[in-house]
Coordinates of C-alpha atoms in Angstrom, one line a residue:
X105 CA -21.9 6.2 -15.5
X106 CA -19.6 8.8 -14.4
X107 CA -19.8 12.5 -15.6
X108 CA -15.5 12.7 -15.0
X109 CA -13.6 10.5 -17.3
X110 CA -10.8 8.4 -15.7
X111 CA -7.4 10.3 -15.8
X112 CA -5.9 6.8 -16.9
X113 CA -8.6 6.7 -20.1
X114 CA -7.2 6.5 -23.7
X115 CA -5.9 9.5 -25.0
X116 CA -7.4 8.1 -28.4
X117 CA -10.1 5.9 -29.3
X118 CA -9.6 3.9 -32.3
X119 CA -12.2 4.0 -35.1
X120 CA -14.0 0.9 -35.1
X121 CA -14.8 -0.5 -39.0
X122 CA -17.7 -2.6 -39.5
X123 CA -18.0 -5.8 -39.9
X124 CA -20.0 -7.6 -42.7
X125 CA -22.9 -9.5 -41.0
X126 CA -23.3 -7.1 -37.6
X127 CA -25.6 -5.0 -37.3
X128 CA -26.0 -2.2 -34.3
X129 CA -28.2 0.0 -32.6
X130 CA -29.1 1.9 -28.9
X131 CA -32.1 2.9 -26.9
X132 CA -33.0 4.4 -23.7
X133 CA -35.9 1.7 -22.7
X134 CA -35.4 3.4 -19.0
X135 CA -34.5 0.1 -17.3
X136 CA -33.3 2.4 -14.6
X137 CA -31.4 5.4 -16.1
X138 CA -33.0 8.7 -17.4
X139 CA -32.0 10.8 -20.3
X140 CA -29.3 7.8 -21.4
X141 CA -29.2 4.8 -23.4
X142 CA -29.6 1.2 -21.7
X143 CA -30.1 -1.2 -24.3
X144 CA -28.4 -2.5 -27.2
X145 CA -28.8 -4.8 -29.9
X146 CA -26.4 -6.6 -32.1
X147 CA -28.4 -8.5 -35.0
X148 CA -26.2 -11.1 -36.8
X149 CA -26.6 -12.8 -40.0
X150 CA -27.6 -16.2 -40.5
X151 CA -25.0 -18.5 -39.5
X152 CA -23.1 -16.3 -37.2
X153 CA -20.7 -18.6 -34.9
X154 CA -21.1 -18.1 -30.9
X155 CA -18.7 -19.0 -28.4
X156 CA -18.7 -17.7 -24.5
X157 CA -17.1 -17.8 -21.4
X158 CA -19.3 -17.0 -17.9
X159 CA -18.7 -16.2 -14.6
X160 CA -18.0 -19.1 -12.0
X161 CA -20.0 -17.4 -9.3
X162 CA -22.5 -19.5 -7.6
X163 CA -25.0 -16.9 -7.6
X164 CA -25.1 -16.8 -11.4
X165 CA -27.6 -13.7 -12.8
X166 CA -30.5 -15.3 -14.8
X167 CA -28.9 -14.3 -18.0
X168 CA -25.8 -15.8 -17.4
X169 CA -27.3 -19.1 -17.3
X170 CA -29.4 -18.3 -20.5
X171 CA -26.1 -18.1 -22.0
X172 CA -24.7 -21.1 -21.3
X173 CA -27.5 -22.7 -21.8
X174 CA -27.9 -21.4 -25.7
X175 CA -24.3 -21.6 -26.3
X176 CA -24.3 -25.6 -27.2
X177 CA -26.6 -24.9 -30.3
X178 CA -23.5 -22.3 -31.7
X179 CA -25.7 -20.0 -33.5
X180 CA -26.4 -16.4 -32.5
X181 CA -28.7 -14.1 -34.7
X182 CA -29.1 -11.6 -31.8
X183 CA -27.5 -9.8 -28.4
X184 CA -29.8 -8.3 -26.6
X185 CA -27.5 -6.4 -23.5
X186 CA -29.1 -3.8 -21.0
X187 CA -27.6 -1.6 -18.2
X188 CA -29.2 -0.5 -15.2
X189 CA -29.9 -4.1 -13.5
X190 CA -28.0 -7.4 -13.6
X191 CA -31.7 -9.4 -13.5
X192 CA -29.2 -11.3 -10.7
X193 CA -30.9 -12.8 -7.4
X194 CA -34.3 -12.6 -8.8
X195 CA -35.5 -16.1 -8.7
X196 CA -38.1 -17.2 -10.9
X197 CA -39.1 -13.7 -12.1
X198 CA -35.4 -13.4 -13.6
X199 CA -36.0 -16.5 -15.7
X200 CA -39.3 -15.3 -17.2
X201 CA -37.7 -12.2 -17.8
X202 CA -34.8 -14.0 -19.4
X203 CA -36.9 -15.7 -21.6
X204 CA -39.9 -12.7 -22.2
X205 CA -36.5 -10.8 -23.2
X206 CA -35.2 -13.4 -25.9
X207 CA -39.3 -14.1 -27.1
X208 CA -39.1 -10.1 -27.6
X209 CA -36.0 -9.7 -29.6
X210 CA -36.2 -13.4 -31.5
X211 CA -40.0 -11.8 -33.0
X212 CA -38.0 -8.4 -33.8
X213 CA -34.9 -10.1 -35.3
X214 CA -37.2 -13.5 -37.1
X215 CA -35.6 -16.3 -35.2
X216 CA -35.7 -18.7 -32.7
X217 CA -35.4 -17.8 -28.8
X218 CA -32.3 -20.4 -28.9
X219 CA -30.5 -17.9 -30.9
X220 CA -30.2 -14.5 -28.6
X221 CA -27.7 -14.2 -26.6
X222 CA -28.6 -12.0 -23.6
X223 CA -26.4 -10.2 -21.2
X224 CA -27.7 -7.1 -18.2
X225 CA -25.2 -5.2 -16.1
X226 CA -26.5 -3.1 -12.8
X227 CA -27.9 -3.9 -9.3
X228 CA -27.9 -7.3 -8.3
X229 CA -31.6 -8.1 -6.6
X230 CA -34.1 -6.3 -8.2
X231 CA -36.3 -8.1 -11.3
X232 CA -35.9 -6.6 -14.0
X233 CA -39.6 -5.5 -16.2
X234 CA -39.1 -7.0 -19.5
X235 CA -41.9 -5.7 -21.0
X236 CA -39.5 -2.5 -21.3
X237 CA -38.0 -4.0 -24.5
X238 CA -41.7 -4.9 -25.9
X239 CA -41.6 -2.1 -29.2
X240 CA -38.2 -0.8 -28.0
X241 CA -36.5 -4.3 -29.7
X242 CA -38.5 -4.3 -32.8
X243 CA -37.8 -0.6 -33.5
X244 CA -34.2 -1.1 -33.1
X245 CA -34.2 -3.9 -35.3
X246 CA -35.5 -1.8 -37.9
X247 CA -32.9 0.6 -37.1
X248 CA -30.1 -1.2 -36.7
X249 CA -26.9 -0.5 -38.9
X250 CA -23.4 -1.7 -39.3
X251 CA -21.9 0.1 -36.8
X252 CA -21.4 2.6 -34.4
X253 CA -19.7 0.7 -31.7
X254 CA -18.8 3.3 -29.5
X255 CA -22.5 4.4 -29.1
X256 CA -23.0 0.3 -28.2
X257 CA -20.2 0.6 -25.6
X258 CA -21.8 3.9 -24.0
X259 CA -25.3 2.1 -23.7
X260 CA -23.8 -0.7 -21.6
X261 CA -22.2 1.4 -19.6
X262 CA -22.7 1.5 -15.6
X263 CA -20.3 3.2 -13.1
X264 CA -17.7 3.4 -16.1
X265 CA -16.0 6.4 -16.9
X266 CA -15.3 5.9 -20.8
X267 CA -16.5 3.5 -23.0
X268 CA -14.2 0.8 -23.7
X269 CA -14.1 -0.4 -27.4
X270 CA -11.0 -2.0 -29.5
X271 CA -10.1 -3.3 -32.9
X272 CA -7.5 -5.2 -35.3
X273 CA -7.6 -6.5 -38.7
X274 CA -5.5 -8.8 -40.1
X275 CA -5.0 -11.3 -43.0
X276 CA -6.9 -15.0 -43.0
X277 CA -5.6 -17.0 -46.4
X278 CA -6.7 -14.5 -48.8
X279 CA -8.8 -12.3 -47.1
X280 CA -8.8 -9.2 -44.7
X281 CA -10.4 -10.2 -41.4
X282 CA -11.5 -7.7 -38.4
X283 CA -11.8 -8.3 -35.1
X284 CA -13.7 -5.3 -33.3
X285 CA -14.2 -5.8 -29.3
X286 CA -16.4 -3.3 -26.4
X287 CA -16.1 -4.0 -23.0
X288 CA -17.9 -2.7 -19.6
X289 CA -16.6 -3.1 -16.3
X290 CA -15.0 -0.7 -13.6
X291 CA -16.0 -1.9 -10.2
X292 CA -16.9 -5.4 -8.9
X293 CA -13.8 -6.6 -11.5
X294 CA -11.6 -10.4 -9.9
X295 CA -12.9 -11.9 -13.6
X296 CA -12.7 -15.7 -13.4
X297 CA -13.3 -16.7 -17.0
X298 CA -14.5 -13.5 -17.9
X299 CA -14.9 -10.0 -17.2
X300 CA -18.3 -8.0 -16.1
X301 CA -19.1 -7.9 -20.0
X302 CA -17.5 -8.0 -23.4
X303 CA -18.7 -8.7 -26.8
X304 CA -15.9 -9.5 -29.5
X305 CA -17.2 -9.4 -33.1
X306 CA -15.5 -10.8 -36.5
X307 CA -16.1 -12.1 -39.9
X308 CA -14.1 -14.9 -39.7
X309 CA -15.5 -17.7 -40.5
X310 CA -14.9 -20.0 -37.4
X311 CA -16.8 -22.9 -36.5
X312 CA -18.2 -22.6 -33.0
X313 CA -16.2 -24.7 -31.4
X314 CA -12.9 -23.4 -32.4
X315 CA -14.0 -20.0 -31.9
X316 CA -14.9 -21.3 -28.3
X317 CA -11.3 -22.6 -27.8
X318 CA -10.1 -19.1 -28.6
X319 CA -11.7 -18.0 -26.8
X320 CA -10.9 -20.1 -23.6
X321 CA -8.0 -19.6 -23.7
X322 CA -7.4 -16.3 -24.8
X323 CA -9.2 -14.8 -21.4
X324 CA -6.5 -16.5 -19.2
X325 CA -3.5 -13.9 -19.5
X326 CA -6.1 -10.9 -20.5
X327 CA -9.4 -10.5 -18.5
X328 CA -8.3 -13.2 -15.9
X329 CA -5.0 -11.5 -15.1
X330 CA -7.5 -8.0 -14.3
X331 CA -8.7 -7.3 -10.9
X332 CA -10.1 -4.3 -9.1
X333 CA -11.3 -4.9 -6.0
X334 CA -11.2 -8.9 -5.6
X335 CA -15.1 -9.9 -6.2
X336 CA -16.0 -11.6 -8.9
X337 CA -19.3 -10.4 -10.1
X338 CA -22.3 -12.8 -10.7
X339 CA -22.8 -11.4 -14.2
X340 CA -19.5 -11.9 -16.0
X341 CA -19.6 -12.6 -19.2
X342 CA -18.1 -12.6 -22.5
X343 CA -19.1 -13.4 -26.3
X344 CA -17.4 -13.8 -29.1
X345 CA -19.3 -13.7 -32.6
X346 CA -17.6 -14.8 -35.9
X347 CA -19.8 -14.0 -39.0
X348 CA -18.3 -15.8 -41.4
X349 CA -18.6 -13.4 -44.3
X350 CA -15.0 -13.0 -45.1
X351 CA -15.0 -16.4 -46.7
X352 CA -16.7 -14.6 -49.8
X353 CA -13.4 -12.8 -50.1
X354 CA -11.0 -16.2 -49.6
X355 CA -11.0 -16.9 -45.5
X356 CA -10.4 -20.6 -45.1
X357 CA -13.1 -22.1 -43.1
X358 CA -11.6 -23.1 -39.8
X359 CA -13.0 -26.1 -38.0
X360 CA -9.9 -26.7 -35.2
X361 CA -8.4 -24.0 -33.0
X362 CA -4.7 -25.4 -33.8
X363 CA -5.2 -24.6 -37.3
X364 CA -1.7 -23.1 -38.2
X365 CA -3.5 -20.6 -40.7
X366 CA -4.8 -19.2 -37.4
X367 CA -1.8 -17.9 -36.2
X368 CA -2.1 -14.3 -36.8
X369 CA -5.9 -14.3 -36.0
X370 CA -4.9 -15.7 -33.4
X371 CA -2.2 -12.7 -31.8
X372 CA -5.2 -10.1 -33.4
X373 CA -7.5 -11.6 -31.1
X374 CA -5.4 -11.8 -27.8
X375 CA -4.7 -8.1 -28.5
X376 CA -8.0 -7.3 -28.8
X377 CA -8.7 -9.1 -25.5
X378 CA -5.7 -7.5 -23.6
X379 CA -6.8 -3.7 -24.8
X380 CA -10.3 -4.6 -23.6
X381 CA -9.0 -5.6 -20.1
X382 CA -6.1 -2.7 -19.7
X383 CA -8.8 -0.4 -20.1
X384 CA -11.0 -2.1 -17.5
X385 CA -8.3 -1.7 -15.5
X386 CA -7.4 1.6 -16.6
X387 CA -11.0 2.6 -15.2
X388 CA -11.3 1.5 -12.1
X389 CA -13.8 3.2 -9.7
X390 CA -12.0 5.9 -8.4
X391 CA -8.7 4.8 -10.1
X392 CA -6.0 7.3 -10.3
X393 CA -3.0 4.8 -10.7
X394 CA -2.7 1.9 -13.6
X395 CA -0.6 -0.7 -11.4
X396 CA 1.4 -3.9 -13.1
X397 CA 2.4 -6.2 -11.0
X398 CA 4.7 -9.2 -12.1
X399 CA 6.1 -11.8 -10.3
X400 CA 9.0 -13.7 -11.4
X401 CA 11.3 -16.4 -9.8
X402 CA 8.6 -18.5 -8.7
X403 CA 7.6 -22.3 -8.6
X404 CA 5.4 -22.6 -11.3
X405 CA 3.5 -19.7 -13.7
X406 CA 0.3 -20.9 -11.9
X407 CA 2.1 -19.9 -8.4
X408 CA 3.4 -16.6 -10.1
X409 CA -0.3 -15.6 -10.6
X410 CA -1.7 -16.3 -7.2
X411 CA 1.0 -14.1 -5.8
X412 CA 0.9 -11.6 -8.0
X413 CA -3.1 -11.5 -7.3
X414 CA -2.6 -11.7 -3.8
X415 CA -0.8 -8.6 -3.7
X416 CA -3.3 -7.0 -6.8
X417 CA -5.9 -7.5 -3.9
X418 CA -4.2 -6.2 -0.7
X419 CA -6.2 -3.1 -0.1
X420 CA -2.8 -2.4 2.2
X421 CA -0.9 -2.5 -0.7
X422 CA -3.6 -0.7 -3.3
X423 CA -4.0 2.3 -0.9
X424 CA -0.5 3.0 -0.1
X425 CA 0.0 3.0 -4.1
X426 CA -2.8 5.9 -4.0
X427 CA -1.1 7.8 -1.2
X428 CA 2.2 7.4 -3.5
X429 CA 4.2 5.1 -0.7
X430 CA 6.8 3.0 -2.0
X431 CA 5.9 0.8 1.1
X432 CA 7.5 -2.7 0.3
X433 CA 6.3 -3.8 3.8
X434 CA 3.1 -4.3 2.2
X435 CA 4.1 -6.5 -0.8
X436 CA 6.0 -8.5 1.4
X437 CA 3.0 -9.2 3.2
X438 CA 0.9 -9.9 0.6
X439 CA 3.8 -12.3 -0.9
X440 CA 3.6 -14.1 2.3
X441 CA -0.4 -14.6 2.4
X442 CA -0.5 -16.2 -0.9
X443 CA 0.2 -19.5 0.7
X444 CA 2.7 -20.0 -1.9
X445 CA 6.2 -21.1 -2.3
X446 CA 8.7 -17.7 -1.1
X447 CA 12.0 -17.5 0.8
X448 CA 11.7 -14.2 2.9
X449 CA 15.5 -14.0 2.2
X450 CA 15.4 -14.3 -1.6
X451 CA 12.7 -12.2 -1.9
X452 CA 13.5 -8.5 -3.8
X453 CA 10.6 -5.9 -5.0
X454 CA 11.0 -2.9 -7.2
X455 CA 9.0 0.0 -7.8
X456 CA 9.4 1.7 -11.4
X457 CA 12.3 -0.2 -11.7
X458 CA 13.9 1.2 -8.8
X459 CA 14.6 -1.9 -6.3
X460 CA 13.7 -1.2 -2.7
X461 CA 14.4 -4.1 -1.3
X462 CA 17.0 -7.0 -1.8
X463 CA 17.2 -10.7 -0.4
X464 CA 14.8 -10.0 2.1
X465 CA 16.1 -6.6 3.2
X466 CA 15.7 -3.0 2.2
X467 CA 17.8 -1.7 -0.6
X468 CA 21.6 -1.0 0.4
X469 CA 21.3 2.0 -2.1
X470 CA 17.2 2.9 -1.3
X471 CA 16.8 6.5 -1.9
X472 CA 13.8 7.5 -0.5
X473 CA 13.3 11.3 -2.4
X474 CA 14.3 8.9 -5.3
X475 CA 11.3 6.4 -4.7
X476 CA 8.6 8.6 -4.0
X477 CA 9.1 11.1 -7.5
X478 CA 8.7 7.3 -9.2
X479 CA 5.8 6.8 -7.3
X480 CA 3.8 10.2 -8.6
X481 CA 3.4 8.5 -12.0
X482 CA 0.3 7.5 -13.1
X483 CA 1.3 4.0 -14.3
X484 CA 3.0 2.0 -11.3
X485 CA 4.9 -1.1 -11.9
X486 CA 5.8 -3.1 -8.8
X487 CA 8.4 -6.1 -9.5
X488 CA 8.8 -9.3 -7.2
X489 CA 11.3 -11.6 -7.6
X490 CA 11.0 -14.8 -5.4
X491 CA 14.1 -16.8 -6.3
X492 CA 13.1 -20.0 -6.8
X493 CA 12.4 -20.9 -10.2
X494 CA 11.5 -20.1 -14.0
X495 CA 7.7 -19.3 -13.1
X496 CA 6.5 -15.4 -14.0
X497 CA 3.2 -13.9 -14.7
X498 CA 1.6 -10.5 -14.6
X499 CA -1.6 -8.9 -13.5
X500 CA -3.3 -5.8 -13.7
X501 CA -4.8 -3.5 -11.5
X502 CA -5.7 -0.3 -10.1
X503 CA -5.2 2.2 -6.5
X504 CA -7.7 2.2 -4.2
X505 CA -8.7 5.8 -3.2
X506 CA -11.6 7.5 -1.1
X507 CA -13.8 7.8 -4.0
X508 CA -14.3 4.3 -4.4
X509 CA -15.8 3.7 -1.5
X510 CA -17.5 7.3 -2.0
X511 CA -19.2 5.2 -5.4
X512 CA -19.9 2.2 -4.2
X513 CA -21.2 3.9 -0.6
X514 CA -23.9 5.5 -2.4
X515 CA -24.5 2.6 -5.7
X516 CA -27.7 1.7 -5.1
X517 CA -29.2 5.5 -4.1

């Protein structure tokens, strides 16, 4: 956790309601951190809905397959999430620690092991001393209240700047719904089906495996269009909780995903998602630029993505946004390593809205004093349009300056 907050943070953080059947609280149980919180607990009420999407690493952290392992059963009465160490390349001493963790916090909540969701954000390779949470679970069960979900954000918090929390409410049949959302993440960010880690909490009542459909599909053009530095972490995860309590006050009970009474849930949620994953964006380590990139004119939507990833990723491309170069040399190149579809001679780029270069050439009217004012601005977009079809999507990402490699040089020490 840095002590500077991210030039590109929020200028205003939304207050978060509660939500009936959630319940909250933070402790420092000194996983690895001194004089900060590390833990947090979400209790749930009986009947709480889970759904959850997981990293697609091969090195999965031990609570990552806990997860997915739980998630068939589509109860949750707890979340149990720690900073300070991923529990991630630990063998057989992550699983019992997995498991010590859920025994600790199903005894504290009165529940099953089957129904804690666990999640741990850190170092990858060191095991992880469960017994930590033993007393630190139960108090906070005690303690726990209906929320104070920036305090939650803060105690998940690793290299992040700010924490990351967002909210909607909107109407479900009769009734008022809220959707309230806290992510983490700000370094080790190329989610693929995730991000590092987010929680999304509602009282909607949802069945678990429309809530999973959501859910599914709502990450693709939010946390899956994110990337800071290309590698996907072993530990991504996100959950989404649905209560269910707003049916006392006339929610329909949903049971399918395509149910047309979901419609506005439905935009609440994406939004949610999306403000979750801008801000992870926003926070990159060492970020100093927010950078769109879209990619229209190509193939297919699916080819638009992998292009506009490929030049998301170029570290050519991300450190000549932090030295505020307009150079279109590098897109091109990126373009071109994608191994998609592209016609040099179609291809134009702009930055800011100011094209540089047209049908595979620079600009006839490129001004460069013109370029380089656009390119002091905090917020770069960069604009490719290949020529070749109806396909377009968007990604987000960051600059890459000196003091990322300054944080990650010195993560572990």
């Amino acid at each position: 956790m840095s002590s500077s907050v991210s030039p590109l943070a929020p200028k205003n953080v939304p207050d978060m309601p509660t939500i009936a059947g959630i319940r909250l609280a933070t402790a420092e149980a000194g996983i690895r951190y001194k004089n900060r919180t590390d833990v947090l607990l979400a209790v749930m009420d009986k009947g709480t809905a889970v759904a959850g999407v997981f990293t697609k690493s091969k090195c999965p952290s031990a609570p990552v397959e806990w997860c997915r392992a739980k998630l068939k059963g589509g109860k949750a009465r707890a979340l149990v999430v720690n900073s300070g160490n991923a529990n991630a390349f630990t063998g057989k001493t992550g699983r019992s620690s997995t498991a010590l963790t859920a025994r600790i916090a199903a005894k504290a909540v009165g529940c099953t092991a089957g129904e804690i969701f666990l999640a741990s954000t850190g170092v990858i390779g060191e095991p992880l001393d469960a017994t930590k949470f033993d007393g630190v679970l139960g108090r906070l069960a005690e303690t726990a209240e209906a929320g104070d979900y920036l305090a939650a954000a803060k105690a998940i918090m690793t290299t992040d700047t700010f924490p990351k929390v967002a909210t909607a409410t909107v109407k479900l049949g009769k009734a008022k719904v809220t959707i309230n959302g806290m992510a983490k993440g700000a370094g080790m960010i190329a989610p693929d089906m995730a991000t590092m880690l987010s929680f999304i909490f509602t009282d909607a009542p949802i069945a678990p495996a429309a809530l999973q459909a959501l859910l599914k599909s709502g990450v693709e053009d939010t946390f899956n269009a994110v990337t800071i530095d290309g590698d996907t972490s072993t530990s991504d995860t996100l959950l989404a909780f649905a209560t269910g309590a707003a049916a006392e006050h006339g929610a329909p009970k949903i049971s399918r995903a395509s149910d047309p009474r979901l419609k506005a849930f439905v935009k609440a949620f994406n939004q949610v998602l999306a403000n979750l994953s801008e801000q992870v964006a926003r926070d990159g380590e060492g970020a100093r630029k927010l950078v769109e990139i879209t990619v229209e004119g190509a193939k297919t939507k699916a080819s638009a993505r992998k292009i506009a990833m490929s030049i998301a990723n170029s570290p050519l491309v991300k450190t000549a946004i932090a030295g505020e170069d307009a150079n279109w040399g590098r897109v091109v190149m990126a373009v071109g390593k994608a191994g998609e579809p592209a016609d040099r001679d179609k291809l134009s780029i702009s930055f800011n809205g100011i094209r540089v270069a047209k049908n595979g050439a620079r600009d006839p009217s490129y001004d460069e004093a013109q370029v380089s004012e656009a390119m002091k601005a905090p917020e770069i977009a960069i604009k490719v349009s290949l020529g070749l079809g109806k396909g377009r999507d968007r990604v987000l990402t960051c600059d890459l300056t000196k003091e990322y490699v300054a944080i990650n040089g010195d993560y572990r020490s």
